[in-house]
Coordinates of C-alpha atoms in Angstrom, one line a residue:
M1 CA -85.4 40.2 -7.9
A2 CA -82.9 41.4 -10.0
R3 CA -83.4 41.6 -14.0
I4 CA -80.4 41.2 -16.0
L5 CA -79.6 42.6 -19.5
S6 CA -77.0 41.0 -21.8
V7 CA -75.6 42.3 -25.1
W8 CA -73.6 40.4 -27.3
C9 CA -71.9 42.4 -30.6
P10 CA -70.8 39.4 -32.7
N11 CA -67.8 39.7 -34.7
W12 CA -66.8 42.6 -32.6
P13 CA -63.1 43.1 -33.9
I14 CA -64.7 43.4 -37.3
T15 CA -67.4 46.1 -36.1
T16 CA -64.9 48.3 -34.3
W17 CA -62.1 48.1 -37.1
R18 CA -64.9 49.4 -39.6
R19 CA -65.9 52.0 -37.3
R20 CA -62.5 52.6 -37.0
N21 CA -62.0 52.7 -41.2
P22 CA -65.1 54.3 -42.2
G23 CA -64.0 54.9 -45.9
G24 CA -66.2 57.5 -46.0
K25 CA -69.3 55.1 -45.9
L26 CA -70.4 55.7 -42.3
A27 CA -71.0 59.2 -41.4
D28 CA -72.6 58.6 -38.2
T29 CA -70.8 58.6 -34.9
G30 CA -71.7 56.3 -32.2
P31 CA -70.2 55.6 -28.7
L32 CA -67.9 52.9 -30.0
R33 CA -65.3 55.8 -31.0
A34 CA -62.1 55.1 -28.3
C35 CA -60.2 58.1 -27.1
G36 CA -57.6 59.1 -29.9
A37 CA -59.7 57.6 -32.5
P38 CA -59.9 59.6 -35.9
P39 CA -63.2 61.2 -36.9
P40 CA -65.4 59.9 -39.4
G41 CA -65.9 61.4 -42.8
G42 CA -63.4 59.2 -44.9
E43 CA -60.3 60.5 -43.0
E44 CA -58.0 57.0 -42.2
D45 CA -55.9 56.9 -39.5
G46 CA -53.2 55.5 -41.1
R47 CA -53.1 52.1 -40.9
S48 CA -53.7 50.8 -44.3
P49 CA -55.0 47.2 -45.0
S50 CA -51.6 44.8 -44.7
S51 CA -50.3 41.9 -46.2
P52 CA -50.1 38.7 -44.1
S53 CA -46.8 39.3 -43.5
G54 CA -47.4 42.6 -42.1
G55 CA -45.7 44.3 -44.7
G56 CA -48.4 47.1 -45.5
G57 CA -50.6 47.3 -48.5
C58 CA -53.3 45.6 -49.8
V59 CA -53.3 42.1 -50.7
A60 CA -55.1 41.8 -53.6
S61 CA -56.8 44.6 -55.6
G62 CA -59.9 42.9 -56.1
G63 CA -59.9 43.3 -60.1
G64 CA -61.6 46.3 -59.8
K65 CA -63.9 46.1 -56.6
S66 CA -63.8 48.4 -53.6
D67 CA -62.3 46.6 -50.7
R68 CA -66.0 46.8 -48.5
D69 CA -67.0 44.3 -51.5
L70 CA -64.2 41.7 -50.8
P71 CA -64.1 39.5 -48.1
F72 CA -61.9 40.7 -45.1
A73 CA -60.4 39.4 -42.4
L74 CA -57.9 40.7 -39.4
L75 CA -54.9 39.1 -38.8
I76 CA -52.5 38.1 -35.5
S77 CA -49.1 36.9 -35.2
E78 CA -48.4 33.9 -33.0
H79 CA -45.4 32.1 -32.5
G80 CA -44.1 33.6 -35.8
T81 CA -47.2 32.6 -37.9
R82 CA -49.8 34.9 -39.1
R83 CA -53.4 33.6 -38.5
L84 CA -56.8 35.0 -38.9
A85 CA -58.4 36.9 -35.8
A86 CA -61.6 37.5 -37.2
V87 CA -63.2 37.3 -40.6
D88 CA -66.2 39.2 -41.9
E89 CA -69.6 37.5 -43.3
K90 CA -68.0 37.1 -47.1
A91 CA -64.9 35.5 -45.7
R92 CA -66.8 33.1 -43.2
A93 CA -69.2 32.4 -46.3
L94 CA -66.2 31.2 -48.1
A95 CA -65.0 28.7 -45.1
L96 CA -62.7 31.1 -43.8
S97 CA -62.4 30.9 -39.9
P98 CA -60.9 32.5 -36.8
G99 CA -57.6 30.9 -36.0
Q100 CA -56.8 29.5 -39.8
K101 CA -53.3 30.2 -41.1
A102 CA -53.5 33.4 -43.4
A103 CA -51.3 31.4 -46.1
D104 CA -53.9 28.7 -46.1
A105 CA -56.3 31.5 -46.0
L106 CA -55.2 33.4 -49.0
A107 CA -54.7 30.0 -50.6
L108 CA -58.5 29.5 -50.9
V109 CA -59.4 33.2 -51.4
P110 CA -57.0 35.0 -53.3
D111 CA -58.3 38.0 -53.1
L112 CA -58.8 38.2 -49.4
V113 CA -58.3 41.8 -47.9
T114 CA -56.5 41.6 -44.3
A115 CA -55.5 44.2 -42.0
D116 CA -53.6 43.9 -38.3
H117 CA -56.0 43.2 -35.3
D118 CA -55.4 46.0 -32.7
P119 CA -57.0 44.0 -29.5
A120 CA -56.7 47.5 -27.3
A121 CA -58.5 49.4 -29.6
D122 CA -61.4 47.1 -29.5
R123 CA -61.2 46.9 -25.8
A124 CA -61.2 50.9 -25.5
A125 CA -64.8 50.8 -28.1
L126 CA -66.2 47.8 -25.4
E127 CA -65.3 50.4 -22.8
A128 CA -66.8 53.3 -24.6
L129 CA -70.0 51.6 -25.2
S130 CA -70.5 50.6 -21.6
D131 CA -70.3 53.9 -20.5
W132 CA -72.5 54.7 -23.4
C133 CA -74.8 52.0 -21.8
V134 CA -75.3 54.2 -18.3
R135 CA -78.3 55.9 -20.2
F136 CA -80.2 52.6 -19.8
S137 CA -78.8 51.5 -16.2
P138 CA -76.1 52.8 -14.2
A139 CA -75.0 49.6 -13.3
V140 CA -73.0 48.4 -16.4
A141 CA -70.4 45.3 -16.6
I142 CA -68.4 44.5 -19.4
D143 CA -68.9 40.9 -20.3
G144 CA -65.7 39.3 -22.2
H145 CA -64.4 40.7 -25.0
D146 CA -68.1 41.3 -27.0
G147 CA -70.7 42.0 -24.5
L148 CA -72.1 43.8 -21.7
F149 CA -74.6 43.1 -19.0
L150 CA -76.4 45.7 -17.5
D151 CA -78.5 45.5 -14.2
I152 CA -81.9 47.1 -15.3
T153 CA -83.9 46.2 -12.1
G154 CA -86.3 49.1 -11.6
T155 CA -85.0 51.0 -14.8
D156 CA -87.0 49.3 -17.9
H157 CA -90.3 51.5 -16.6
L158 CA -88.4 54.5 -18.0
W159 CA -88.7 53.1 -21.5
G160 CA -92.3 51.7 -21.1
G161 CA -91.1 47.9 -20.2
E162 CA -88.3 45.5 -21.0
A163 CA -89.5 45.1 -24.4
A164 CA -89.2 48.9 -25.5
M165 CA -86.0 48.9 -23.7
L166 CA -84.3 46.2 -25.8
G167 CA -85.9 47.4 -28.8
D168 CA -84.5 50.8 -28.4
L169 CA -80.7 49.6 -27.5
L170 CA -80.7 47.5 -30.4
A171 CA -82.3 50.1 -32.6
R172 CA -79.8 52.5 -31.5
L173 CA -76.5 50.3 -32.3
A174 CA -78.0 49.2 -35.5
R175 CA -78.0 52.8 -36.7
W176 CA -74.2 53.2 -35.9
G177 CA -73.7 49.9 -37.5
V178 CA -73.2 47.6 -34.9
P179 CA -75.0 44.4 -35.0
A180 CA -76.2 42.8 -31.5
R181 CA -78.1 40.5 -30.1
A182 CA -79.7 41.1 -26.5
A183 CA -81.8 39.2 -24.0
I184 CA -83.5 40.1 -20.6
A185 CA -83.6 37.2 -17.8
D186 CA -83.4 37.1 -14.0
T187 CA -79.9 36.0 -14.3
A188 CA -76.8 37.0 -15.8
G189 CA -76.1 33.3 -17.1
A190 CA -79.7 32.7 -18.7
A191 CA -79.8 36.4 -20.1
W192 CA -76.2 35.6 -21.5
G193 CA -77.5 31.6 -23.0
L194 CA -80.8 33.7 -24.6
A195 CA -78.7 36.5 -26.2
R196 CA -76.1 34.2 -28.0
F197 CA -78.4 30.9 -28.8
G198 CA -81.9 31.9 -28.5
T199 CA -83.8 31.5 -31.5
H200 CA -85.8 34.6 -30.5
G201 CA -88.4 33.6 -33.2
G202 CA -86.0 35.3 -35.8
D203 CA -85.6 38.8 -33.6
D204 CA -82.6 39.7 -32.2
L205 CA -83.9 40.2 -28.5
A206 CA -85.6 37.6 -26.1
I207 CA -87.0 38.1 -22.6
A208 CA -87.4 35.3 -20.4
P209 CA -90.4 36.5 -17.9
P210 CA -89.7 36.4 -14.2
G211 CA -89.0 33.3 -12.4
Q212 CA -89.2 31.4 -15.8
Q213 CA -85.7 31.1 -16.6
R214 CA -85.6 27.6 -16.5
A215 CA -88.2 27.0 -19.1
A216 CA -86.4 29.5 -20.9
I217 CA -83.1 27.8 -21.4
Q218 CA -83.6 23.9 -21.3
D219 CA -83.8 24.2 -25.1
L220 CA -80.6 25.9 -25.7
P221 CA -77.4 24.0 -26.5
V222 CA -75.3 23.2 -23.5
A223 CA -72.5 26.0 -24.9
A224 CA -75.2 28.5 -23.3
L225 CA -74.1 27.3 -19.6
R226 CA -70.4 29.3 -20.4
L227 CA -69.1 25.8 -19.8
E228 CA -65.1 24.9 -19.5
D229 CA -63.9 23.9 -22.6
A230 CA -63.6 20.2 -22.1
A231 CA -66.7 19.7 -20.6
E232 CA -68.3 21.5 -23.7
A233 CA -66.4 19.4 -25.9
Q234 CA -67.1 16.4 -23.8
L235 CA -71.3 16.7 -23.2
P236 CA -72.0 16.5 -27.5
R237 CA -70.0 13.2 -27.5
L238 CA -72.3 11.6 -24.9
G239 CA -75.4 12.6 -26.6
L240 CA -76.3 15.7 -24.2
H241 CA -76.8 18.8 -26.7
R242 CA -79.2 20.4 -24.6
V243 CA -79.3 22.3 -21.4
G244 CA -82.8 20.7 -20.4
Q245 CA -81.2 17.2 -20.7
L246 CA -78.6 18.2 -17.8
L247 CA -81.2 19.4 -16.0
A248 CA -82.8 16.0 -15.8
L249 CA -79.1 14.3 -14.7
P250 CA -78.5 13.8 -11.1
R251 CA -76.2 16.5 -10.0
A252 CA -74.0 14.5 -8.0
Q253 CA -72.9 12.6 -11.0
L254 CA -72.8 15.7 -13.3
A255 CA -70.2 17.3 -10.6
K256 CA -68.5 14.1 -10.5
R257 CA -68.0 13.7 -14.3
F258 CA -67.5 17.0 -15.5
G259 CA -66.5 18.9 -12.6
L260 CA -68.1 21.4 -10.1
S261 CA -67.8 24.3 -12.3
T262 CA -70.5 22.9 -14.6
T263 CA -73.2 22.5 -11.5
L264 CA -72.0 25.9 -10.6
R265 CA -72.7 27.5 -14.1
L266 CA -75.8 25.6 -14.3
D267 CA -77.4 26.9 -10.9
Q268 CA -76.0 30.5 -11.6
A269 CA -78.1 30.4 -14.9
L270 CA -81.3 29.1 -12.7
G271 CA -80.7 31.6 -9.7
Q272 CA -80.0 29.1 -7.2
A273 CA -75.8 30.4 -7.0
A274 CA -75.0 33.8 -6.7
E275 CA -72.7 35.6 -9.6
A276 CA -71.2 38.5 -8.7
L277 CA -71.2 41.2 -11.9
T278 CA -68.3 43.8 -11.7
F279 CA -69.9 46.9 -13.0
R280 CA -67.6 49.8 -14.4
R281 CA -68.9 52.3 -12.0
P282 CA -70.4 51.2 -8.4
A283 CA -73.9 50.5 -8.3
T284 CA -76.1 53.2 -6.8
P285 CA -79.7 53.7 -6.3
W286 CA -79.2 57.1 -6.3
F287 CA -79.5 57.6 -10.1
D288 CA -82.3 59.4 -12.4
R289 CA -82.8 60.7 -15.6
L290 CA -84.6 63.0 -18.3
A291 CA -85.4 62.2 -21.5
F292 CA -86.7 64.5 -24.3
F293 CA -89.1 64.1 -27.4
E294 CA -86.5 66.3 -29.5
P295 CA -82.9 67.3 -28.6
I296 CA -81.8 70.3 -26.9
S297 CA -78.8 72.3 -27.6
A298 CA -79.5 76.1 -26.4
P299 CA -77.4 77.0 -23.0
E300 CA -80.5 78.0 -21.5
D301 CA -82.3 74.8 -21.9
L302 CA -79.1 72.7 -21.1
A303 CA -79.4 75.1 -17.4
R304 CA -83.0 74.4 -17.2
V305 CA -82.5 70.4 -17.9
A306 CA -79.6 70.4 -15.1
G307 CA -81.6 72.1 -12.6
D308 CA -84.9 69.9 -13.4
A309 CA -82.2 66.8 -13.1
L310 CA -80.9 68.0 -9.7
A311 CA -84.5 68.7 -8.2
L312 CA -85.4 65.0 -9.2
I313 CA -82.4 63.4 -7.4
C314 CA -82.9 66.1 -4.4
A315 CA -86.5 65.0 -4.0
R316 CA -85.9 61.6 -3.8
L317 CA -82.9 62.0 -1.4
E318 CA -85.4 64.6 0.7
A319 CA -88.0 61.6 0.8
E320 CA -85.7 59.3 2.3
G321 CA -84.4 61.7 4.9
R322 CA -80.6 61.9 2.8
G323 CA -78.2 64.0 1.6
A324 CA -75.1 63.4 -0.3
K325 CA -72.0 65.4 -0.6
R326 CA -71.1 64.7 -4.8
F327 CA -73.3 65.2 -7.9
E328 CA -72.8 64.3 -11.3
V329 CA -75.0 65.6 -14.3
V330 CA -74.3 63.8 -17.6
F331 CA -75.5 64.9 -20.9
H332 CA -75.7 62.4 -23.7
R333 CA -75.8 63.4 -26.7
L334 CA -77.8 62.2 -30.2
D335 CA -74.4 60.5 -31.3
G336 CA -73.8 58.8 -28.1
K337 CA -71.1 61.0 -26.9
A338 CA -71.7 62.2 -23.0
Y339 CA -70.3 65.0 -21.0
P340 CA -70.2 64.9 -17.4
V341 CA -70.6 67.9 -15.2
R342 CA -69.6 67.1 -11.4
A343 CA -70.3 69.3 -8.1
G344 CA -69.1 68.8 -4.6
L345 CA -70.5 70.5 -1.3
A346 CA -68.3 70.7 1.6
R347 CA -71.3 69.2 3.8
I348 CA -74.1 67.1 2.9
G349 CA -76.9 68.8 1.3
R350 CA -80.0 68.7 -1.0
D351 CA -80.7 72.1 -2.0
A352 CA -81.2 71.9 -6.0
K353 CA -81.2 75.6 -6.4
R354 CA -77.9 75.5 -4.7
L355 CA -76.5 72.7 -6.9
T356 CA -77.7 74.3 -10.0
R357 CA -75.9 77.3 -9.4
L358 CA -73.0 75.2 -9.1
I359 CA -73.5 73.4 -11.9
V360 CA -74.5 76.0 -14.6
P361 CA -71.3 77.9 -14.8
K362 CA -69.5 74.9 -16.0
L363 CA -71.8 74.1 -18.8
D364 CA -69.9 76.0 -21.6
K365 CA -67.6 72.6 -21.5
V366 CA -70.8 70.7 -22.7
D367 CA -70.8 70.7 -26.4
P368 CA -74.6 69.8 -27.4
G369 CA -73.5 68.9 -31.2
F370 CA -76.6 67.8 -32.9
G371 CA -78.5 67.8 -29.4
V372 CA -78.7 66.2 -26.1
E373 CA -81.6 63.9 -26.1
V374 CA -81.0 62.5 -22.2
V375 CA -79.9 63.6 -19.1
T376 CA -78.9 61.5 -16.0
V377 CA -78.1 62.6 -12.8
H378 CA -76.2 60.7 -10.1
A379 CA -75.6 61.2 -6.2
G380 CA -72.6 60.1 -4.5
A381 CA -71.4 60.0 -1.1
V382 CA -75.2 59.3 0.2
E383 CA -75.6 59.8 4.2
P384 CA -78.6 60.5 6.3
L385 CA -79.5 64.2 6.9
A386 CA -81.9 65.3 9.2
A387 CA -84.6 67.7 8.1
A388 CA -84.0 71.0 10.1
Q389 CA -86.5 73.8 10.5
D390 CA -86.0 77.2 9.8
R391 CA -85.6 79.4 12.6
L392 CA -88.4 82.4 12.9
D393 CA -85.6 85.0 13.3
A394 CA -83.9 83.7 10.1
E395 CA -80.4 85.1 9.8
S396 CA -79.8 85.8 13.5
G397 CA -80.0 82.1 13.9
T398 CA -78.0 80.9 10.9
S399 CA -74.7 79.2 12.2
L400 CA -71.0 80.1 10.7
D401 CA -70.7 77.0 8.8
E402 CA -74.6 77.6 7.2
T403 CA -73.1 80.9 6.1
L404 CA -69.8 80.2 5.3
A405 CA -71.0 76.7 3.4
P406 CA -72.0 78.0 0.3
L407 CA -68.7 80.2 -0.2
I408 CA -66.9 77.2 0.4
D409 CA -68.8 75.2 -2.5
R410 CA -68.5 78.2 -4.8
L411 CA -64.4 78.2 -4.1
V412 CA -64.1 74.2 -4.2
N413 CA -66.1 73.8 -7.6
R414 CA -64.5 76.9 -9.2
L415 CA -60.4 76.0 -7.9
G416 CA -60.5 72.4 -7.1
E417 CA -61.3 70.2 -4.2
N418 CA -57.5 70.0 -3.5
R419 CA -56.9 73.6 -3.2
V420 CA -59.8 74.7 -0.6
W421 CA -58.4 72.8 2.9
R422 CA -58.3 73.7 6.6
A423 CA -55.3 73.1 8.5
D424 CA -55.8 71.0 11.9
P425 CA -53.5 70.2 14.3
Y426 CA -51.5 67.0 14.5
Q427 CA -49.4 65.5 17.4
S428 CA -46.2 66.3 16.6
H429 CA -43.6 69.0 17.4
V430 CA -42.1 69.0 14.4
P431 CA -43.1 71.8 12.2
E432 CA -43.4 69.7 9.2
R433 CA -45.9 66.8 10.8
S434 CA -47.6 69.5 13.0
Q435 CA -50.6 69.7 10.9
V436 CA -52.8 68.1 8.1
R437 CA -55.1 69.2 5.4
V438 CA -58.7 68.1 6.2
A439 CA -62.0 69.6 4.2
P440 CA -63.1 73.3 5.4
L441 CA -66.1 72.0 7.3
D442 CA -65.1 68.9 8.7
P443 CA -65.5 68.5 12.4
P444 CA -62.9 70.4 14.6
A445 CA -60.1 68.0 15.8
A446 CA -59.8 66.7 18.9
T447 CA -56.8 68.8 20.4
G448 CA -56.5 72.1 19.3
W449 CA -53.6 74.5 18.3
D450 CA -51.1 75.2 21.4
P451 CA -51.7 79.0 22.5
A452 CA -48.0 78.5 23.9
R453 CA -46.5 77.7 20.8
P454 CA -47.8 79.7 18.0
R455 CA -47.2 78.7 14.6
P456 CA -46.9 80.9 11.4
V457 CA -50.4 81.4 9.1
R458 CA -48.0 80.1 5.9
L459 CA -45.7 77.5 6.6
F460 CA -43.5 77.1 3.7
K461 CA -43.3 73.5 2.1
R462 CA -39.5 73.6 2.4
P463 CA -37.6 76.1 4.2
E464 CA -35.6 78.3 2.5
A465 CA -31.9 79.7 3.4
I466 CA -31.1 82.8 4.4
T467 CA -28.1 84.8 5.4
A468 CA -28.5 86.5 9.0
L469 CA -26.1 88.4 11.3
A470 CA -26.5 88.3 15.2
K471 CA -24.5 90.2 17.8
V472 CA -23.5 86.8 19.9
P473 CA -23.9 83.4 18.4
D474 CA -26.7 82.1 20.3
D475 CA -28.7 85.7 20.0
P476 CA -31.5 86.2 17.8
P477 CA -30.2 87.8 14.3
I478 CA -30.5 91.4 14.0
Q479 CA -30.4 91.4 10.3
F480 CA -30.9 88.8 7.7
T481 CA -31.5 88.7 3.9
W482 CA -34.0 86.5 2.2
R483 CA -34.9 86.6 -1.4
G484 CA -32.1 89.1 -2.1
R485 CA -34.0 91.8 0.1
S486 CA -32.5 92.8 3.5
H487 CA -34.2 93.3 6.5
R488 CA -33.4 94.4 9.6
V489 CA -34.9 92.9 12.9
R490 CA -36.9 95.4 15.4
R491 CA -38.2 92.6 17.7
A492 CA -37.4 88.9 18.4
E493 CA -38.9 85.9 20.7
G494 CA -37.1 83.0 21.3
P495 CA -35.7 80.5 21.0
E496 CA -38.0 77.5 20.7
R497 CA -35.6 74.6 20.4
I498 CA -37.0 71.7 18.3
G499 CA -34.9 68.4 17.5
Q500 CA -35.9 65.2 15.6
E501 CA -38.3 62.8 16.7
W502 CA -36.0 60.0 17.1
W503 CA -39.1 57.7 18.3
R504 CA -40.5 57.8 14.7
A505 CA -39.4 55.1 12.2
G506 CA -37.5 56.3 9.4
V507 CA -35.3 58.9 11.6
G508 CA -31.8 57.7 11.4
E509 CA -28.9 58.0 14.1
T510 CA -27.4 60.6 12.1
D511 CA -31.0 62.6 11.8
T512 CA -30.9 63.4 15.8
G513 CA -27.3 64.7 16.4
P514 CA -26.5 68.6 16.8
G515 CA -26.5 69.4 13.4
R516 CA -30.1 68.9 13.5
I517 CA -31.4 70.5 16.2
R518 CA -33.2 73.8 15.4
D519 CA -33.5 77.2 17.4
Y520 CA -36.5 78.7 15.9
Y521 CA -37.5 82.9 16.5
R522 CA -40.6 85.1 15.8
V523 CA -39.1 88.1 14.4
E524 CA -40.5 91.5 13.2
D525 CA -38.8 93.9 10.9
D526 CA -38.8 97.4 10.3
A527 CA -41.4 97.3 7.9
G528 CA -43.9 95.4 10.3
G529 CA -43.3 92.1 8.6
R530 CA -43.4 89.0 11.1
F531 CA -40.9 85.9 10.2
W532 CA -40.4 82.4 11.4
I533 CA -36.7 81.8 10.9
F534 CA -34.2 79.2 12.7
R535 CA -30.9 78.5 13.0
Q536 CA -30.3 74.6 12.4
G537 CA -27.3 73.5 14.0
L538 CA -25.1 74.3 17.4
F539 CA -21.9 76.2 17.7
G540 CA -18.7 74.5 18.4
T541 CA -19.6 71.5 16.1
E542 CA -17.7 70.5 12.9
D543 CA -20.3 72.2 10.6
A544 CA -21.3 75.8 11.3
P545 CA -24.8 76.5 12.0
K546 CA -27.2 77.9 9.2
W547 CA -30.0 80.3 9.2
W548 CA -33.3 79.3 7.5
I549 CA -36.9 80.9 7.2
H550 CA -39.8 78.7 7.8
G551 CA -43.0 80.7 7.4
L552 CA -44.8 84.0 7.6
F553 CA -47.2 85.3 10.4
G554 CA -50.2 87.2 9.4

């Protein structure tokens, strides 16, 4: 049975604006800082509170009070009208509300301080909060503009239970100046309603026991069901204020009167209809974590815990007869920032020591700050991997792939995955199309290279023009100049005539004429260099043939 945690951050635009403009009062940093946001500590980002008309500057001085002591609102422009997008607690207490015209609000509260609303920054902060919540669960989904869903199935025991996990999450958010409410239930719908409308006995968290979501939500207002606006407005007019009242009504009449979406939301909250959540990361069971009583920051400690985390996930993989190709170790700092370090394997594996040797050289990119308190590890591209018994004669029984794989892994992790590859043949006689790039240790292609038509070890992406001299027009060159250096040809083989593949899509009629025919020669110069050059075009046509170099033999 799934367990869903819903987090709601009320008044999110005000919260994020205050965090982006700390004014020197919020010294701590949390997970909400978006990329490019200024550091805390009093430095403003240049966006000072502006007037309702957007002209910049504070609306009112406040008679000697600081801006933080005055009511505050964020403004947006709608069809040429400035309106309140969000208000803080002081403004709300003075009867101001979102959607109100800025001019009316200023008439009611002359000392109202305003600033421009930045929805993009709010979204970026919510995504940053979502990434930070990976420490609690690998499956985190963004819920609207101010909430998150966490699939915590099977992860709450790491905190000592669901209540401890909720308490830890809300305590951290509160420490960073983020007011939030949270709830846990079997369904996203029930958790959403409890987080926003549950009384919680004075707390900001609520937990519906497994299978008890009906009893947990029946006293909530109908708005807790995430109904459409029309249904949410109509139901109270008919005296239907609580979810329990809807549960007692005939479903057919309820659907006919308020639409199928109403019954669907009801079923989703009760767990009788599925609801798909879109997680920022693909949900995966191959996740583990290590938490520390004291934050760590020493390089040797980071290397040690990286090895321990990899040993955890590799032990799970081995127990289930699986291996993986991608591993990610994430270091979570005290201030909420996370530093992922990734390693890939050429072949699926689960050797923790080997993976640690790939991860450790990259740890210099991890800035521990005031300390790392949690390390998470993910495994990707998980596939079955049969256990193999070591041969008694050890090294003599090791295959070429097994000895080559560690070297390939080091090269891939140091140079990049796209820079280490193997060229496999492809069914085409045009040189540019006759090979494809594959992973170094992928299974060999069904068809091998044609020994009757050798190809250079290094084939240029684009042929380079050369000047060549031949005794007679159709003979191979006796001398050519490439990149300003003259080469005298000692031996030559060819030609191998290649034309365009007219049957392929995209090859036009003009691409298959005599001017596109190539005569390739394998030549060797006096210094022993071996080149693959070709003459494009035929003699006797309007355009004179041209010489090109296309590759180098070993």
